[in-house]
Tab-separated table of C-alpha atoms in Angstrom:
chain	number	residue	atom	x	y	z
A	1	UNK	CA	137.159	-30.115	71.126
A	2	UNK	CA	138.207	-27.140	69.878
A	3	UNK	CA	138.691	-23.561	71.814
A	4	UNK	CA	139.064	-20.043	71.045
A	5	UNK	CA	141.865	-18.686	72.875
A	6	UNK	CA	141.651	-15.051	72.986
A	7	UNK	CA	142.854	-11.871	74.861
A	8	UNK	CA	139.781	-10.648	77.437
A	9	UNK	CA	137.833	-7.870	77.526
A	10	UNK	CA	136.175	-5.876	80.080
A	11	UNK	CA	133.241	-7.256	79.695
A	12	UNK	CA	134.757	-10.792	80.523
A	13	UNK	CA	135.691	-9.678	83.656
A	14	UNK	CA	132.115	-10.306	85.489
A	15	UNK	CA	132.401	-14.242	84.373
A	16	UNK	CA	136.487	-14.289	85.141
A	17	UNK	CA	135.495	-13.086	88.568
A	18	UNK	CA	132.531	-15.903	88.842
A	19	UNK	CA	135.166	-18.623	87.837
A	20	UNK	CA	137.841	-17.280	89.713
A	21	UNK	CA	135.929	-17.320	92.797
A	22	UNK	CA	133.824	-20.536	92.853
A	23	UNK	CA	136.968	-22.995	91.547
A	24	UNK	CA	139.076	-21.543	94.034
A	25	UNK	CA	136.207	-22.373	96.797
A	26	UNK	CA	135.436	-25.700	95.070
A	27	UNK	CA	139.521	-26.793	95.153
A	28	UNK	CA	141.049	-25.016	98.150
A	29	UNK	CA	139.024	-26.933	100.363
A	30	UNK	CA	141.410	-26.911	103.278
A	31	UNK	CA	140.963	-22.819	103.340
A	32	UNK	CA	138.372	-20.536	104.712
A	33	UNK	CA	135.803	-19.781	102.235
A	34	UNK	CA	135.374	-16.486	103.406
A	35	UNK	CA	138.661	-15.376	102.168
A	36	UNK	CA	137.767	-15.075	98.971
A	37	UNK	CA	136.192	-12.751	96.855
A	38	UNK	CA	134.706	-11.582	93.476
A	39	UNK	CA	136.810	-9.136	93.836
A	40	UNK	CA	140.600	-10.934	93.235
A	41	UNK	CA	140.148	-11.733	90.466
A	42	UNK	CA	140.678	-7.639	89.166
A	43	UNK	CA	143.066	-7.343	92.374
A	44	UNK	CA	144.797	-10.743	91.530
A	45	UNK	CA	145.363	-10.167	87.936
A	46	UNK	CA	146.593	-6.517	87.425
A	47	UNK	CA	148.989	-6.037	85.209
A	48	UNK	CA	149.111	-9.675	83.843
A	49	UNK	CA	147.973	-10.700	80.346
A	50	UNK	CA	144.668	-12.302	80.579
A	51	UNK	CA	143.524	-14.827	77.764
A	52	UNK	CA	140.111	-16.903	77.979
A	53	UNK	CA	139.212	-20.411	76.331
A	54	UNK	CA	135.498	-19.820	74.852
A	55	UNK	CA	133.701	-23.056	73.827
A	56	UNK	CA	132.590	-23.381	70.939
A	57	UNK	CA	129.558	-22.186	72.060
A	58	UNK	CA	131.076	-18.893	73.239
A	59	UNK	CA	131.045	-19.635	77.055
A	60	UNK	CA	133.913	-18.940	78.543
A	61	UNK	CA	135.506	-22.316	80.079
A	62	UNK	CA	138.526	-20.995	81.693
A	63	UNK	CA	141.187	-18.334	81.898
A	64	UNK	CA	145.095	-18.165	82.488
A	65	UNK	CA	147.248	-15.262	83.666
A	66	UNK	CA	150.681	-14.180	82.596
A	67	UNK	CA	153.397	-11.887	84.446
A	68	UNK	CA	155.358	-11.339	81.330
A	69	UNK	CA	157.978	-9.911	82.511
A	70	UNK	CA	159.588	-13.024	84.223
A	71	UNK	CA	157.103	-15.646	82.291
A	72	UNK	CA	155.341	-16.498	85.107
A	73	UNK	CA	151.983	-18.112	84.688
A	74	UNK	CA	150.344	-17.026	87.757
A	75	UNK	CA	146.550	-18.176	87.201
A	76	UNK	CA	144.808	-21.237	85.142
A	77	UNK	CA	141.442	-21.517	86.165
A	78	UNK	CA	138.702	-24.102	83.989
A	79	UNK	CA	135.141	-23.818	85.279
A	80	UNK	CA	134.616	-27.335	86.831
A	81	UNK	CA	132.312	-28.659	84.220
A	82	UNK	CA	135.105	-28.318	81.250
A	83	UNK	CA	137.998	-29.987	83.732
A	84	UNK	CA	139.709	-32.652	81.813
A	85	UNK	CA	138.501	-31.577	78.132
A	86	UNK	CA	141.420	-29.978	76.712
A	87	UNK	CA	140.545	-26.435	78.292
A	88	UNK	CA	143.509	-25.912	80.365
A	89	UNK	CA	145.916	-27.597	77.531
A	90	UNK	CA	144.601	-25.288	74.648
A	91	UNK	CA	145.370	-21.834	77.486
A	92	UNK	CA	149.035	-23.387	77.670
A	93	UNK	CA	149.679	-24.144	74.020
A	94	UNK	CA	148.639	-20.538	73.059
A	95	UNK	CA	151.527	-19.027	75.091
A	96	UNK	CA	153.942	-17.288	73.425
A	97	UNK	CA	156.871	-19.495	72.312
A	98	UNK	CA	155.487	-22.330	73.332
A	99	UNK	CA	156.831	-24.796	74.204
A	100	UNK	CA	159.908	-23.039	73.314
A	101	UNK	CA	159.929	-20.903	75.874
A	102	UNK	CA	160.672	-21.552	79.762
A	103	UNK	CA	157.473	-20.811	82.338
A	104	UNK	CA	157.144	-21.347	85.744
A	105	UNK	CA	154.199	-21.349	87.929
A	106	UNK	CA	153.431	-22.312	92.070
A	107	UNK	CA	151.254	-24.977	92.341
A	108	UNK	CA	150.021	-25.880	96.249
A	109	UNK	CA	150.800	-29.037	97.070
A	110	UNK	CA	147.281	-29.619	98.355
A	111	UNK	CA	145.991	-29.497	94.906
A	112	UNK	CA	146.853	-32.680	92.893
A	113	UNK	CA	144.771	-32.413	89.839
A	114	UNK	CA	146.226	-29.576	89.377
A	115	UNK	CA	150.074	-31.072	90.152
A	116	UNK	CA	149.057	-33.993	87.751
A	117	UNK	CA	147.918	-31.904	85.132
A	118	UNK	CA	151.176	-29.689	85.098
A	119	UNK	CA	153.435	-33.045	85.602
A	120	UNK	CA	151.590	-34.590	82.215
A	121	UNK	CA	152.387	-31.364	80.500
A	122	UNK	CA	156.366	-31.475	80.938
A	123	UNK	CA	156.208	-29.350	84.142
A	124	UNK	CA	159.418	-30.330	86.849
A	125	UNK	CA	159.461	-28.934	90.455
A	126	UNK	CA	162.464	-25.990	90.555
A	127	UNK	CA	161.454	-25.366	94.024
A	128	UNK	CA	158.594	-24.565	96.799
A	129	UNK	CA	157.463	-22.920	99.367
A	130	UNK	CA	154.032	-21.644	102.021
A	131	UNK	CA	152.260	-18.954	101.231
A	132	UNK	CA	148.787	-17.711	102.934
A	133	UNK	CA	146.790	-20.845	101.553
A	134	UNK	CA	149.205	-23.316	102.060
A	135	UNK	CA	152.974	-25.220	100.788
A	136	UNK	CA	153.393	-24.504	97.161
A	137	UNK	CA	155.934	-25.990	94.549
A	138	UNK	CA	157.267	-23.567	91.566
A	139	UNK	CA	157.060	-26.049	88.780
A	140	UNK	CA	158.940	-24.923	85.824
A	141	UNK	CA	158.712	-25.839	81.640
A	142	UNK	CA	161.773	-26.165	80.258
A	143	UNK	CA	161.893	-26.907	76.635
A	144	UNK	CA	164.168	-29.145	75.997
């Protein structure tokens, strides 16, 4: 299937904020619910670029963040119904450079689709640690 990867707008931020929210409750099982908000997602991602996948139907299926100043993907979020159908491929393929062009992200440990999906996408672990929602790894892409 084909996506359109494009910068967000404003008025994406209502639906970033829905997605951002419910996958995060839907995947982080193993922490309190009531820690998160509609509200990270505009605290989360300030100062990052923000690009959505719309389907072709115009919903939006997912979003990724970028700190660009150190190339650090720090959100990829797909809406649970468009998991496993190219969403989260097409954010990572519209990065600048890519793939060549070295990104890391942290991954929680606890999360193994997402740790399989990185892994199938060239990803390596470059190191870890805990943060407030658990052990993390950094996984980094190195082109090669």
């Amino acid at each position: 299937m084909n996506y359109t990867v494009r910068n967000s707008r404003p008025s994406d931020n209502g639906q970033l904020g829905d997605i951002y929210l419910n996958e995060r409750r839907q995947t982080f099982t193993w922490v309190d619910p009531g820690k998160f908000s509609h509200e990270d997602f505009l605290a989360h991602s300030q100062g990052e670029i923000v690009w959505v996948a719309e389907a072709p139907d115009g919903e939006i299926a997912g979003f990724m963040t970028l700190w660009a100043a150190d190339d650090f993907i720090h959100m990829l979020y797909i809406r649970k119904e468009w998991q496993g159908r190219g969403v989260g491929t097409a954010l990572l393929t519209a990065l600048p450079e890519w793939p060549r062009r070295k990104y890391r992200l942290k991954c929680l440990i606890n999360n193994r689709n997402a740790k399989t999906f990185y892994a199938g996408r060239g990803f390596v672990v470059t190191g870890g640690g805990t943060s407030a929602e658990g052990d993390y790894e950094e996984l980094s892409f190195i082109p090669a």
